[in-house]
Each structure stands twice: as structure tokens, then as C-alpha cells.
mmCIF file of C-alpha atoms in Angstrom:
data_model
loop_
_atom_site.group_PDB
_atom_site.id
_atom_site.type_symbol
_atom_site.label_atom_id
_atom_site.label_comp_id
_atom_site.label_asym_id
_atom_site.label_seq_id
_atom_site.Cartn_x
_atom_site.Cartn_y
_atom_site.Cartn_z
ATOM 1 C CA MET F 5 30.056 30.382 18.952
ATOM 2 C CA LYS F 6 28.880 33.993 19.136
ATOM 3 C CA ALA F 7 27.866 35.925 16.018
ATOM 4 C CA LEU F 8 27.534 39.678 15.587
ATOM 5 C CA MET F 9 24.704 39.914 13.039
ATOM 6 C CA LEU F 10 23.909 43.107 11.202
ATOM 7 C CA GLY F 11 20.417 43.581 9.778
ATOM 8 C CA TRP F 12 18.041 46.356 8.778
ATOM 9 C CA GLU F 13 14.704 45.063 10.056
ATOM 10 C CA PHE F 14 13.329 42.545 12.521
ATOM 11 C CA PRO F 15 9.772 41.369 13.261
ATOM 12 C CA PRO F 16 7.215 42.454 14.144
ATOM 13 C CA HIS F 17 8.357 45.633 12.335
ATOM 14 C CA ILE F 18 9.057 44.389 8.828
ATOM 15 C CA LEU F 19 8.887 46.067 5.451
ATOM 16 C CA GLY F 20 9.673 43.052 3.264
ATOM 17 C CA GLY F 21 11.124 39.570 3.159
ATOM 18 C CA LEU F 22 14.472 40.561 4.697
ATOM 19 C CA GLY F 23 13.033 40.865 8.208
ATOM 20 C CA THR F 24 11.160 37.578 7.897
ATOM 21 C CA ALA F 25 14.295 35.757 6.716
ATOM 22 C CA SER F 26 16.449 37.295 9.460
ATOM 23 C CA TYR F 27 13.972 36.192 12.116
ATOM 24 C CA GLY F 28 13.635 32.656 10.762
ATOM 25 C CA LEU F 29 17.360 32.090 10.337
ATOM 26 C CA THR F 30 18.328 33.422 13.769
ATOM 27 C CA LYS F 31 15.590 31.427 15.482
ATOM 28 C CA GLY F 32 16.680 28.291 13.621
ATOM 29 C CA MET F 33 20.324 28.848 14.536
ATOM 30 C CA ALA F 34 19.471 29.514 18.175
ATOM 31 C CA LYS F 35 18.405 25.869 18.499
ATOM 32 C CA GLN F 36 22.124 25.028 18.488
ATOM 33 C CA GLU F 37 22.988 24.915 22.190
ATOM 34 C CA ASP F 38 26.280 26.798 21.941
ATOM 35 C CA MET F 39 25.078 29.482 19.508
ATOM 36 C CA GLU F 40 24.695 33.096 20.680
ATOM 37 C CA ILE F 41 23.528 35.929 18.434
ATOM 38 C CA LEU F 42 23.830 39.681 18.850
ATOM 39 C CA PHE F 43 21.550 41.301 16.256
ATOM 40 C CA VAL F 44 22.153 44.962 15.390
ATOM 41 C CA VAL F 45 19.283 46.984 13.908
ATOM 42 C CA PRO F 46 19.072 50.723 13.198
ATOM 43 C CA LYS F 47 16.058 51.211 15.456
ATOM 44 C CA PRO F 48 14.456 48.633 17.772
ATOM 45 C CA TRP F 49 10.909 49.312 18.929
ATOM 46 C CA GLY F 50 11.004 47.385 22.200
ATOM 47 C CA ASP F 51 8.478 44.674 21.302
ATOM 48 C CA GLU F 52 10.816 42.315 19.430
ATOM 49 C CA ASP F 53 11.108 38.691 20.557
ATOM 50 C CA GLN F 54 14.494 38.474 22.293
ATOM 51 C CA SER F 55 14.008 35.028 23.776
ATOM 52 C CA PHE F 56 16.626 33.527 21.430
ATOM 53 C CA LEU F 57 18.960 36.459 20.674
ATOM 54 C CA LYS F 58 19.943 39.913 21.871
ATOM 55 C CA ILE F 59 18.954 42.994 19.882
ATOM 56 C CA ILE F 60 21.206 46.058 19.901
ATOM 57 C CA GLY F 61 19.837 49.338 18.598
ATOM 58 C CA CYS F 62 22.059 51.800 16.748
ATOM 59 C CA ASN F 63 19.829 54.667 17.877
ATOM 60 C CA ASN F 64 20.624 53.739 21.515
ATOM 61 C CA THR F 65 24.391 53.562 21.013
ATOM 62 C CA PRO F 66 26.349 56.726 21.921
ATOM 63 C CA ILE F 67 28.929 58.022 19.448
ATOM 64 C CA VAL F 68 29.495 61.351 21.258
ATOM 65 C CA TRP F 69 30.348 61.683 24.954
ATOM 66 C CA ARG F 70 27.499 63.058 27.029
ATOM 67 C CA ASP F 71 27.705 63.570 30.779
ATOM 68 C CA VAL F 72 24.351 62.046 31.697
ATOM 69 C CA SER F 73 23.177 60.418 34.907
ATOM 70 C CA ARG F 74 22.337 56.760 35.285
ATOM 71 C CA GLU F 75 18.784 57.751 36.199
ATOM 72 C CA THR F 76 18.354 59.572 32.880
ATOM 73 C CA VAL F 77 19.727 56.653 30.873
ATOM 74 C CA LYS F 78 17.563 54.196 32.789
ATOM 75 C CA ALA F 79 14.410 56.238 32.189
ATOM 76 C CA ARG F 80 15.109 56.579 28.475
ATOM 77 C CA LEU F 81 16.662 53.249 27.501
ATOM 78 C CA GLU F 82 15.617 50.596 30.026
ATOM 79 C CA LYS F 83 12.928 49.343 27.588
ATOM 80 C CA PHE F 84 15.645 48.588 25.035
ATOM 81 C CA MET F 85 18.796 47.607 26.940
ATOM 82 C CA ASN F 86 20.515 47.266 30.277
ATOM 83 C CA PRO F 87 21.361 50.931 31.042
ATOM 84 C CA GLU F 88 24.889 49.881 32.039
ATOM 85 C CA GLU F 89 25.504 48.918 28.400
ATOM 86 C CA TYR F 90 25.139 52.564 27.438
ATOM 87 C CA PHE F 91 28.117 53.429 29.610
ATOM 88 C CA TRP F 92 30.157 50.448 28.378
ATOM 89 C CA MET F 93 29.604 51.598 24.819
ATOM 90 C CA ARG F 94 30.385 55.205 25.719
ATOM 91 C CA ASP F 95 33.814 54.014 26.811
ATOM 92 C CA ASN F 96 34.399 52.607 23.303
ATOM 93 C CA ILE F 97 33.742 55.753 21.271
ATOM 94 C CA TYR F 98 36.738 55.791 18.963
ATOM 95 C CA ALA F 99 36.652 59.171 17.180
ATOM 96 C CA ASN F 100 35.339 62.715 17.512
ATOM 97 C CA PHE F 101 31.835 62.696 16.042
ATOM 98 C CA ASN F 102 30.770 66.008 17.558
ATOM 99 C CA TYR F 103 30.156 67.338 14.051
ATOM 100 C CA MET F 104 27.240 64.913 13.682
ATOM 101 C CA ASN F 105 23.693 65.708 14.699
ATOM 102 C CA THR F 106 23.245 63.606 17.841
ATOM 103 C CA ASN F 107 20.628 63.817 20.583
ATOM 104 C CA ASP F 108 21.139 64.580 24.281
ATOM 105 C CA LEU F 109 22.428 61.027 24.866
ATOM 106 C CA GLY F 110 25.015 61.381 22.106
ATOM 107 C CA CYS F 111 23.111 58.978 19.833
ATOM 108 C CA LEU F 112 22.103 59.269 16.180
ATOM 109 C CA GLU F 113 18.470 59.026 15.188
ATOM 110 C CA PHE F 114 17.334 56.385 12.670
ATOM 111 C CA SER F 115 14.032 56.042 10.854
ATOM 112 C CA GLY F 116 13.879 52.266 11.192
ATOM 113 C CA ARG F 117 12.626 52.166 7.595
ATOM 114 C CA TYR F 118 13.936 52.702 4.055
ATOM 115 C CA PRO F 119 13.947 56.521 3.851
ATOM 116 C CA SER F 120 14.882 58.706 0.893
ATOM 117 C CA ASN F 121 18.252 59.380 2.552
ATOM 118 C CA ILE F 122 19.015 55.664 2.826
ATOM 119 C CA LEU F 123 22.691 56.096 1.879
ATOM 120 C CA GLU F 124 23.153 58.561 4.757
ATOM 121 C CA GLU F 125 21.489 56.112 7.149
ATOM 122 C CA THR F 126 23.671 53.199 6.004
ATOM 123 C CA ASN F 127 26.755 55.374 6.568
ATOM 124 C CA ASN F 128 25.523 56.312 10.052
ATOM 125 C CA TYR F 129 24.779 52.649 10.739
ATOM 126 C CA SER F 130 28.389 51.827 9.847
ATOM 127 C CA ILE F 131 29.733 54.507 12.198
ATOM 128 C CA VAL F 132 27.640 53.247 15.112
ATOM 129 C CA THR F 133 28.584 49.639 14.349
ATOM 130 C CA GLY F 134 32.190 50.647 14.954
ATOM 131 C CA VAL F 135 31.337 51.445 18.582
ATOM 132 C CA ILE F 136 29.292 48.262 18.981
ATOM 133 C CA ALA F 137 32.085 46.166 17.434
ATOM 134 C CA ARG F 138 34.531 47.511 20.037
ATOM 135 C CA THR F 139 32.162 46.885 22.957
ATOM 136 C CA TYR F 140 31.052 43.262 22.604
ATOM 137 C CA GLN F 141 32.850 39.951 22.274
ATOM 138 C CA TYR F 142 32.039 37.691 19.308
ATOM 139 C CA ASP F 143 33.646 35.153 16.982
ATOM 140 C CA ILE F 144 32.221 36.091 13.576
ATOM 141 C CA ILE F 145 30.370 38.912 11.804
ATOM 142 C CA HIS F 146 27.334 38.230 9.608
ATOM 143 C CA ALA F 147 25.923 41.096 7.502
ATOM 144 C CA HIS F 148 22.497 40.830 5.839
ATOM 145 C CA ASP F 149 22.039 42.575 2.473
ATOM 146 C CA TRP F 150 23.838 45.604 1.013
ATOM 147 C CA LEU F 151 22.561 48.049 3.629
ATOM 148 C CA THR F 152 24.895 46.499 6.221
ATOM 149 C CA TYR F 153 27.914 45.505 4.108
ATOM 150 C CA SER F 154 29.883 48.685 4.895
ATOM 151 C CA ALA F 155 29.155 48.223 8.588
ATOM 152 C CA GLY F 156 30.312 44.622 8.345
ATOM 153 C CA LEU F 157 33.619 45.676 6.816
ATOM 154 C CA HIS F 158 34.008 48.314 9.531
ATOM 155 C CA ALA F 159 33.432 45.688 12.252
ATOM 156 C CA LYS F 160 35.887 43.349 10.539
ATOM 157 C CA ASN F 161 38.573 46.055 10.468
ATOM 158 C CA VAL F 162 37.938 46.879 14.126
ATOM 159 C CA SER F 163 37.944 43.304 15.427
ATOM 160 C CA GLY F 164 39.913 41.237 12.942
ATOM 161 C CA LYS F 165 37.066 38.711 12.988
ATOM 162 C CA PRO F 166 35.912 36.985 9.779
ATOM 163 C CA LEU F 167 33.004 38.522 7.883
ATOM 164 C CA VAL F 168 30.189 36.638 6.161
ATOM 165 C CA ILE F 169 27.835 38.612 3.951
ATOM 166 C CA HIS F 170 24.378 37.236 3.207
ATOM 167 C CA VAL F 171 22.987 38.152 -0.206
ATOM 168 C CA HIS F 172 19.194 38.194 -0.049
ATOM 169 C CA ALA F 173 18.991 40.161 -3.315
ATOM 170 C CA THR F 174 21.337 42.019 -5.643
ATOM 171 C CA GLU F 175 20.988 45.321 -7.406
ATOM 172 C CA TYR F 176 20.730 43.342 -10.640
ATOM 173 C CA ASP F 177 17.533 41.739 -9.324
ATOM 174 C CA ARG F 178 16.010 44.969 -8.098
ATOM 175 C CA SER F 179 16.737 46.921 -11.308
ATOM 176 C CA ARG F 180 16.137 44.262 -13.997
ATOM 177 C CA GLY F 181 19.787 44.346 -14.981
ATOM 178 C CA LYS F 182 20.342 48.124 -14.835
ATOM 179 C CA PRO F 183 22.021 48.565 -11.453
ATOM 180 C CA ASN F 184 22.464 51.819 -9.594
ATOM 181 C CA PRO F 185 26.272 52.227 -9.707
ATOM 182 C CA ILE F 186 26.469 53.443 -6.092
ATOM 183 C CA VAL F 187 24.586 50.453 -4.690
ATOM 184 C CA TYR F 188 26.440 48.072 -7.017
ATOM 185 C CA GLY F 189 29.730 49.527 -5.755
ATOM 186 C CA ILE F 190 28.728 48.969 -2.120
ATOM 187 C CA GLU F 191 27.707 45.388 -2.896
ATOM 188 C CA LYS F 192 30.884 44.593 -4.813
ATOM 189 C CA ASN F 193 33.136 46.168 -2.192
ATOM 190 C CA GLY F 194 31.488 44.016 0.472
ATOM 191 C CA MET F 195 31.871 40.878 -1.620
ATOM 192 C CA ASP F 196 35.483 41.622 -2.532
ATOM 193 C CA HIS F 197 36.626 42.106 1.065
ATOM 194 C CA CYS F 198 34.526 39.656 3.076
ATOM 195 C CA ASN F 199 35.622 36.134 3.958
ATOM 196 C CA HIS F 200 32.599 34.304 2.577
ATOM 197 C CA ILE F 201 29.346 34.986 0.725
ATOM 198 C CA ILE F 202 26.046 33.220 1.417
ATOM 199 C CA CYS F 203 23.355 33.404 -1.286
ATOM 200 C CA VAL F 204 19.708 32.471 -0.850
ATOM 201 C CA SER F 205 19.607 30.464 -4.100
ATOM 202 C CA ASN F 206 21.784 29.065 -6.867
ATOM 203 C CA LEU F 207 20.225 31.709 -9.100
ATOM 204 C CA THR F 208 21.658 34.434 -6.868
ATOM 205 C CA ARG F 209 24.963 32.584 -6.529
ATOM 206 C CA LYS F 210 25.309 32.619 -10.315
ATOM 207 C CA THR F 211 24.609 36.378 -10.379
ATOM 208 C CA VAL F 212 27.233 37.001 -7.688
ATOM 209 C CA ILE F 213 29.881 34.947 -9.496
ATOM 210 C CA GLU F 214 29.191 36.323 -12.985
ATOM 211 C CA ASN F 215 28.165 39.941 -12.351
ATOM 212 C CA TYR F 216 30.232 40.677 -9.245
ATOM 213 C CA HIS F 217 33.238 38.602 -10.391
ATOM 214 C CA GLN F 218 33.579 36.472 -7.261
ATOM 215 C CA PRO F 219 35.447 33.139 -7.187
ATOM 216 C CA GLU F 220 33.199 30.086 -6.973
ATOM 217 C CA TRP F 221 34.900 28.748 -3.832
ATOM 218 C CA LYS F 222 33.933 31.894 -1.936
ATOM 219 C CA VAL F 223 30.176 31.651 -2.570
ATOM 220 C CA SER F 224 27.744 29.165 -0.991
ATOM 221 C CA THR F 225 23.994 28.652 -1.334
ATOM 222 C CA VAL F 226 21.758 28.322 1.720
ATOM 223 C CA HIS F 227 18.103 28.307 0.700
ATOM 224 C CA ASN F 228 15.575 30.090 2.888
ATOM 225 C CA ALA F 229 12.873 28.233 4.791
ATOM 226 C CA VAL F 230 9.641 29.071 6.584
ATOM 227 C CA GLU F 231 8.493 29.342 10.205
ATOM 228 C CA PRO F 232 5.804 26.865 11.361
ATOM 229 C CA LEU F 233 2.392 28.503 11.634
ATOM 230 C CA SER F 234 1.332 29.525 15.142
ATOM 231 C CA PRO F 235 -1.975 28.213 16.565
ATOM 232 C CA GLU F 236 -3.379 31.733 16.180
ATOM 233 C CA ILE F 237 -2.597 31.747 12.454
ATOM 234 C CA GLU F 238 -3.809 28.172 12.011
ATOM 235 C CA ALA F 239 -7.181 29.242 13.450
ATOM 236 C CA ILE F 240 -7.756 31.948 10.819
ATOM 237 C CA GLU F 241 -10.630 31.107 8.505
ATOM 238 C CA ARG F 242 -11.532 32.231 5.010
ATOM 239 C CA LEU F 243 -13.327 35.565 4.886
ATOM 240 C CA SER F 244 -17.035 35.034 4.422
ATOM 241 C CA GLY F 245 -19.182 36.555 1.706
ATOM 242 C CA VAL F 246 -16.840 35.946 -1.240
ATOM 243 C CA LYS F 247 -18.494 33.452 -3.581
ATOM 244 C CA GLU F 248 -15.997 33.680 -6.451
ATOM 245 C CA LYS F 249 -12.547 32.134 -6.619
ATOM 246 C CA VAL F 250 -9.770 34.501 -5.493
ATOM 247 C CA ILE F 251 -6.333 34.707 -7.148
ATOM 248 C CA THR F 252 -3.752 36.721 -5.204
ATOM 249 C CA PHE F 253 -0.484 38.542 -5.902
ATOM 250 C CA LEU F 254 1.176 39.462 -2.594
ATOM 251 C CA GLY F 255 4.421 41.416 -2.521
ATOM 252 C CA ARG F 256 6.075 44.692 -3.387
ATOM 253 C CA ILE F 257 4.531 46.237 -6.471
ATOM 254 C CA THR F 258 7.834 46.918 -8.220
ATOM 255 C CA MET F 259 9.290 45.940 -11.580
ATOM 256 C CA GLN F 260 11.304 43.122 -9.954
ATOM 257 C CA LYS F 261 8.073 41.377 -8.954
ATOM 258 C CA GLY F 262 6.451 41.447 -12.427
ATOM 259 C CA PRO F 263 3.025 42.873 -11.438
ATOM 260 C CA GLU F 264 2.170 43.813 -15.035
ATOM 261 C CA PHE F 265 2.390 40.138 -16.041
ATOM 262 C CA PHE F 266 -0.122 39.294 -13.312
ATOM 263 C CA VAL F 267 -2.515 41.904 -14.727
ATOM 264 C CA ASP F 268 -1.986 40.582 -18.268
ATOM 265 C CA ALA F 269 -2.749 37.024 -17.149
ATOM 266 C CA ALA F 270 -5.803 38.192 -15.196
ATOM 267 C CA THR F 271 -7.097 39.930 -18.316
ATOM 268 C CA GLN F 272 -6.854 36.686 -20.265
ATOM 269 C CA VAL F 273 -8.570 34.636 -17.546
ATOM 270 C CA LEU F 274 -11.472 37.084 -17.343
ATOM 271 C CA LYS F 275 -12.099 36.657 -21.051
ATOM 272 C CA ARG F 276 -12.972 33.029 -20.240
ATOM 273 C CA THR F 277 -14.916 33.444 -16.995
ATOM 274 C CA LYS F 278 -16.284 36.170 -14.733
ATOM 275 C CA HIS F 279 -16.367 33.962 -11.638
ATOM 276 C CA ILE F 280 -12.869 34.884 -10.428
ATOM 277 C CA ARG F 281 -11.611 37.907 -8.493
ATOM 278 C CA PHE F 282 -8.012 39.107 -8.508
ATOM 279 C CA VAL F 283 -6.192 40.760 -5.613
ATOM 280 C CA MET F 284 -2.927 42.704 -5.717
ATOM 281 C CA ALA F 285 -1.827 42.978 -2.088
ATOM 282 C CA GLY F 286 1.138 45.210 -1.309
ATOM 283 C CA SER F 287 2.570 48.592 -2.116
ATOM 284 C CA GLY F 288 5.385 49.938 -4.261
ATOM 285 C CA ASP F 289 6.424 52.446 -6.883
ATOM 286 C CA MET F 290 4.382 50.745 -9.623
ATOM 287 C CA MET F 291 1.100 50.683 -7.727
ATOM 288 C CA ASN F 292 -0.496 53.687 -9.454
ATOM 289 C CA GLN F 293 0.705 52.386 -12.809
ATOM 290 C CA MET F 294 -0.972 49.031 -12.102
ATOM 291 C CA ILE F 295 -4.227 50.726 -11.074
ATOM 292 C CA ARG F 296 -4.256 52.573 -14.405
ATOM 293 C CA LEU F 297 -3.392 49.372 -16.290
ATOM 294 C CA VAL F 298 -6.277 47.485 -14.652
ATOM 295 C CA ALA F 299 -8.635 50.339 -15.597
ATOM 296 C CA ASP F 300 -7.339 50.406 -19.179
ATOM 297 C CA ARG F 301 -7.917 46.649 -19.502
ATOM 298 C CA GLY F 302 -11.511 47.054 -18.342
ATOM 299 C CA ILE F 303 -11.195 44.581 -15.442
ATOM 300 C CA ALA F 304 -11.427 46.991 -12.492
ATOM 301 C CA ASP F 305 -14.732 45.444 -11.359
ATOM 302 C CA ARG F 306 -12.939 42.105 -10.758
ATOM 303 C CA PHE F 307 -9.651 43.497 -9.404
ATOM 304 C CA HIS F 308 -8.797 44.687 -5.883
ATOM 305 C CA PHE F 309 -5.830 46.582 -4.380
ATOM 306 C CA THR F 310 -5.409 46.134 -0.617
ATOM 307 C CA GLY F 311 -2.300 48.207 0.053
ATOM 308 C CA PHE F 312 0.514 46.950 2.302
ATOM 309 C CA LEU F 313 -0.377 44.022 4.573
ATOM 310 C CA ARG F 314 1.556 42.937 7.644
ATOM 311 C CA GLY F 315 1.506 40.188 10.237
ATOM 312 C CA LYS F 316 -1.874 38.525 10.676
ATOM 313 C CA GLN F 317 -3.313 40.433 7.689
ATOM 314 C CA VAL F 318 -1.020 38.504 5.326
ATOM 315 C CA TYR F 319 -2.416 35.176 6.498
ATOM 316 C CA GLU F 320 -6.005 36.432 6.421
ATOM 317 C CA MET F 321 -5.432 37.260 2.765
ATOM 318 C CA LEU F 322 -3.730 33.954 1.986
ATOM 319 C CA LYS F 323 -6.394 31.878 3.728
ATOM 320 C CA SER F 324 -9.045 33.689 1.687
ATOM 321 C CA SER F 325 -7.250 32.889 -1.586
ATOM 322 C CA ASP F 326 -7.746 29.971 -3.960
ATOM 323 C CA VAL F 327 -4.533 30.561 -5.931
ATOM 324 C CA PHE F 328 -1.311 32.411 -5.114
ATOM 325 C CA VAL F 329 0.816 33.802 -7.956
ATOM 326 C CA MET F 330 4.409 35.099 -7.837
ATOM 327 C CA PRO F 331 5.336 36.224 -11.402
ATOM 328 C CA SER F 332 8.724 37.689 -10.416
ATOM 329 C CA VAL F 333 11.122 38.732 -13.161
ATOM 330 C CA SER F 334 14.125 38.084 -10.930
ATOM 331 C CA GLU F 335 13.467 36.706 -7.458
ATOM 332 C CA PRO F 336 16.529 35.691 -5.429
ATOM 333 C CA PHE F 337 14.353 33.380 -3.339
ATOM 334 C CA GLY F 338 10.761 34.375 -2.536
ATOM 335 C CA ILE F 339 9.340 33.254 0.826
ATOM 336 C CA SER F 340 5.740 34.214 0.005
ATOM 337 C CA PRO F 341 4.929 31.010 -1.968
ATOM 338 C CA LEU F 342 6.104 28.917 0.982
ATOM 339 C CA GLU F 343 3.799 30.884 3.289
ATOM 340 C CA ALA F 344 0.919 30.406 0.841
ATOM 341 C CA MET F 345 1.548 26.664 0.586
ATOM 342 C CA GLN F 346 1.583 26.433 4.402
ATOM 343 C CA CYS F 347 -1.955 27.824 4.281
ATOM 344 C CA GLY F 348 -2.963 25.212 1.717
ATOM 345 C CA VAL F 349 -3.075 27.622 -1.223
ATOM 346 C CA PRO F 350 -2.096 26.183 -4.648
ATOM 347 C CA SER F 351 0.728 28.327 -6.008
ATOM 348 C CA ILE F 352 2.113 29.461 -9.347
ATOM 349 C CA ILE F 353 5.679 30.785 -9.400
ATOM 350 C CA SER F 354 8.083 31.978 -12.058
ATOM 351 C CA ASN F 355 11.006 29.864 -13.206
ATOM 352 C CA GLN F 356 13.094 32.962 -12.512
ATOM 353 C CA SER F 357 12.698 32.598 -8.722
ATOM 354 C CA GLY F 358 15.121 30.958 -6.321
ATOM 355 C CA CYS F 359 12.422 29.014 -4.490
ATOM 356 C CA ALA F 360 11.695 27.179 -7.770
ATOM 357 C CA GLU F 361 14.938 25.292 -7.063
ATOM 358 C CA ILE F 362 13.462 23.554 -4.011
ATOM 359 C CA LEU F 363 9.687 23.474 -4.655
ATOM 360 C CA ASN F 364 8.092 20.707 -6.709
ATOM 361 C CA ASN F 365 4.387 20.790 -5.881
ATOM 362 C CA VAL F 366 3.738 24.138 -7.541
ATOM 363 C CA ILE F 367 3.142 25.195 -11.119
ATOM 364 C CA LYS F 368 6.148 26.939 -12.675
ATOM 365 C CA THR F 369 5.993 29.241 -15.692
ATOM 366 C CA ASP F 370 8.328 31.812 -17.200
ATOM 367 C CA TYR F 371 7.336 35.276 -15.963
ATOM 368 C CA TRP F 372 6.834 36.494 -19.524
ATOM 369 C CA ASP F 373 4.684 33.521 -20.572
ATOM 370 C CA VAL F 374 1.354 35.138 -19.775
ATOM 371 C CA ASP F 375 -0.555 32.469 -21.724
ATOM 372 C CA ALA F 376 0.855 29.669 -19.567
ATOM 373 C CA MET F 377 0.267 31.673 -16.383
ATOM 374 C CA ALA F 378 -3.356 32.364 -17.349
ATOM 375 C CA ASP F 379 -3.931 28.694 -18.228
ATOM 376 C CA ALA F 380 -2.570 27.650 -14.824
ATOM 377 C CA MET F 381 -4.792 30.140 -13.005
ATOM 378 C CA TYR F 382 -7.889 29.006 -14.900
ATOM 379 C CA SER F 383 -7.104 25.316 -14.482
ATOM 380 C CA ILE F 384 -6.637 25.462 -10.707
ATOM 381 C CA CYS F 385 -9.915 27.382 -10.320
ATOM 382 C CA THR F 386 -11.792 25.042 -12.658
ATOM 383 C CA TYR F 387 -10.533 21.539 -11.811
ATOM 384 C CA PRO F 388 -11.068 20.635 -8.126
ATOM 385 C CA GLY F 389 -8.814 17.574 -8.323
ATOM 386 C CA MET F 390 -5.871 19.656 -9.477
ATOM 387 C CA ALA F 391 -6.447 22.270 -6.761
ATOM 388 C CA GLU F 392 -6.754 19.630 -4.039
ATOM 389 C CA TYR F 393 -3.553 17.863 -5.129
ATOM 390 C CA LEU F 394 -1.526 21.093 -5.102
ATOM 391 C CA LYS F 395 -3.063 22.062 -1.767
ATOM 392 C CA GLU F 396 -2.267 18.820 0.048
ATOM 393 C CA GLU F 397 1.077 17.961 -1.529
ATOM 394 C CA GLY F 398 2.264 21.569 -1.412
ATOM 395 C CA LYS F 399 1.608 21.830 2.314
ATOM 396 C CA ARG F 400 3.294 18.479 2.979
ATOM 397 C CA GLU F 401 6.349 19.599 1.022
ATOM 398 C CA VAL F 402 6.756 23.013 2.587
ATOM 399 C CA ASP F 403 6.261 21.724 6.144
ATOM 400 C CA GLY F 404 9.578 19.902 5.665
ATOM 401 C CA ILE F 405 11.503 23.061 4.729
ATOM 402 C CA VAL F 406 12.644 24.343 8.127
ATOM 403 C CA TRP F 407 14.983 27.095 9.292
ATOM 404 C CA GLU F 408 16.848 24.783 11.650
ATOM 405 C CA ASP F 409 18.340 22.982 8.635
ATOM 406 C CA ALA F 410 19.365 26.299 7.044
ATOM 407 C CA GLY F 411 20.916 27.324 10.356
ATOM 408 C CA LYS F 412 23.066 24.184 10.434
ATOM 409 C CA LYS F 413 24.433 25.004 6.979
ATOM 410 C CA VAL F 414 25.305 28.535 8.080
ATOM 411 C CA ARG F 415 26.949 27.195 11.238
ATOM 412 C CA ALA F 416 29.137 24.869 9.149
ATOM 413 C CA ILE F 417 30.369 27.926 7.249
ATOM 414 C CA TYR F 418 31.085 29.721 10.536
ATOM 415 C CA ASP F 419 33.069 26.746 11.803
ATOM 416 C CA ARG F 420 35.241 26.652 8.685
ATOM 417 C CA LEU F 421 36.039 30.357 8.940
ATOM 418 C CA VAL F 422 36.631 30.513 12.686
#
């Protein structure tokens, strides 16, 4: 079985949970002996782990004929692909794209991020995917999140192969129920015309069925999992010099993640004790608003903003934390609590998160119930027995949630469609 997977990010260059989930799922699926994966990203950087899949970069795929030598292609692209692939793909250009702004190799440039012109980049990604879909052989197409749905439909039209779309989040989640009509339209069009829909939780499945009007038989749930910690990460120790307990929020600072509820709960806790510090790790469009809110509440001396963390920095933060909190308003899944529990950090999550469906050894509160959230924070920091129980049982639980099992569920869907 060979899958053409379409994604927007891939480790080590990640901007959120989508890249982490894509890596975990593909690595888990690759343990199936007959499974091959071609993974298309807008812009590879050359340092991705390709030991279990093949990465194809849209920015290295020609869409306009250029008469270039093999030496030139080798010098420019050998880090990213077999130079001969460039010429194979050049033979599969299917339309006149000379009106587009391509480079001297006939390729489009991509930011590799989430730029302000994201709709233009998703359209360009779809165009390039048309060339890729004509070049390679595969049995099924698998598109991750709305950014790649149009490209998935394009590949399906080109090849006649079945299309699976993987919903990691919906516009309803990101906007607290006030979706951008353009993004909603892209999502719904993908759902309407694909062969099957995979959701990361039953919560998301319900949203897809009710808000995108999809038939129940077409939508399956495959919960996310977590990668085992590497020896390097296991060896990380708590940062020295911090005597107080540390309670951490780690994620995008956006309205979907409920950062204001974290600040409200922190304010309540600090009325009861001054021996706790709070950390908001991440970045997002509400960051400045949260800084002002912390100042207005008079808790700035006990509150820290780290900015965006990546890779090893995430685990350094987690291993220096006594409590992890995810107060999301609408969280399709939420991998961060699983990562925290791997590090032995007692966790508090909202009932409105998909991971609450599979986690038991955590404390669950409604995102809006700031009193309950504050009580949970205070209790874990005050009662060692409670903290130790959540630490040990949480780690034991999450160590059994593996990507290989998720990969088998996805493969069963592939088999039915193919």
C-alpha cells in the first residue's frame, strides 16, 4: 500500500501540533511492512527524518518548463531529492503556468510557514500537487487539515484514487463558532467530495457531522497518540534555582486555547499563596492582550511569558513544571497534555478537549469553571500524595497510547477504500 500524503509542516520545522501529529502517524504507519508514504510539504528544509517515508517539496517541483542542465539541478536540489526526479516531474507539467512567478528552475517559492497570503499559498500548493500526482504511483491520497484539502481533491481528479481527509481542527474550533466563510467553504468542499473523513476525536466527529452536514458512515475517529521520549529528552533535568512550584500553559496564545481562563485561575490561586509561579509558553495573536491582563490583575511578579518554544525547549519547560494546564475552549485533540504526562507532570485539561475522551489520570474541568481550575492547581501544588499519584499513573497511562495503534486504524480505512 502506497499513500500520497499532503501536509503543511513536518519536524523538526513545526509551528504547532499538526507537524507533530503528521510525524507520529507516519512513523507509526511505517511499521507496517508493506506501507510506503510519500509526504508532500510546501517547503522541505533538508534536515527532515526520511528514514521511514519520502518527502517531496512543492518548491522543488517544476510547473513551468525550463531548459536547465543536469549539473545545475544537481547543484541546487541534490540536498532535497534525486535530481532525476526534477526531470520526471517536468515531463508531467499539465498546463501553461508561465503567467505565474516562478524561479529559474520553473518552481514556485513557498514560505514553509503560515503567511498572511495563506490562501494564495494553498492555491499554489494545489497547482504543484497536480504535477506531483501525475508523476508518482500510489494507491490512496491522504490530506491533513484544510490547507491541503483543495490539493487532495486535485490529486483525486488527476488520478482517480480515493481521497481521505484528516481533520485535525475545524474552523469552528479556531473561531469559537464564528467561522471564516472562505475557510469553512474550503473545509466543506473537501468533506463533501472526499471518500472518507478521519477526525482526531469524537468531539471533532460530532462537529463535522452537525456543522458540515456529513453522513455518519463517512466519518471515523482515530485519536492521536504520542512518540516515546528519546534518551536525550529523558536525560533533561528540572532547571535549578526555582524554589516555587511552577504551573505551565504551553500552546498557541489564541482564543481557541482559552489563555484568559488560565490567567483568571492564576489570579485566584495567588490570592491563597505566593509560593507558585505561572508560565505562559507560546505565541499568538492574544499574547499582548494576556500581558496587559496579567498586569491589570497585579500578578506580573509571579507570571512569566517565554515566547514560542520548539523541540528540546518544550521538554525543558515541561520537566521544570509541577502542573500543566490546557484550558482550551474547543480543542479537537490536544497532544500537549500527553507530552506533559510523559514527563511526569500532573495535568489539568478542559472537558472541551478531544484528549479528555482517552485520558483518565488527569483532572478535568470545564474551561469556563475558573474556580474548579484554580482549586485543582492549588491542590496539586499543596498535596504531595495527589501530585505523586497523577505523576505516576498519568505516565503509565500515556506510555500505552502509541502511534502504531493509530496507524493500524488508518490502514484499515485505507484497505476498505482501496
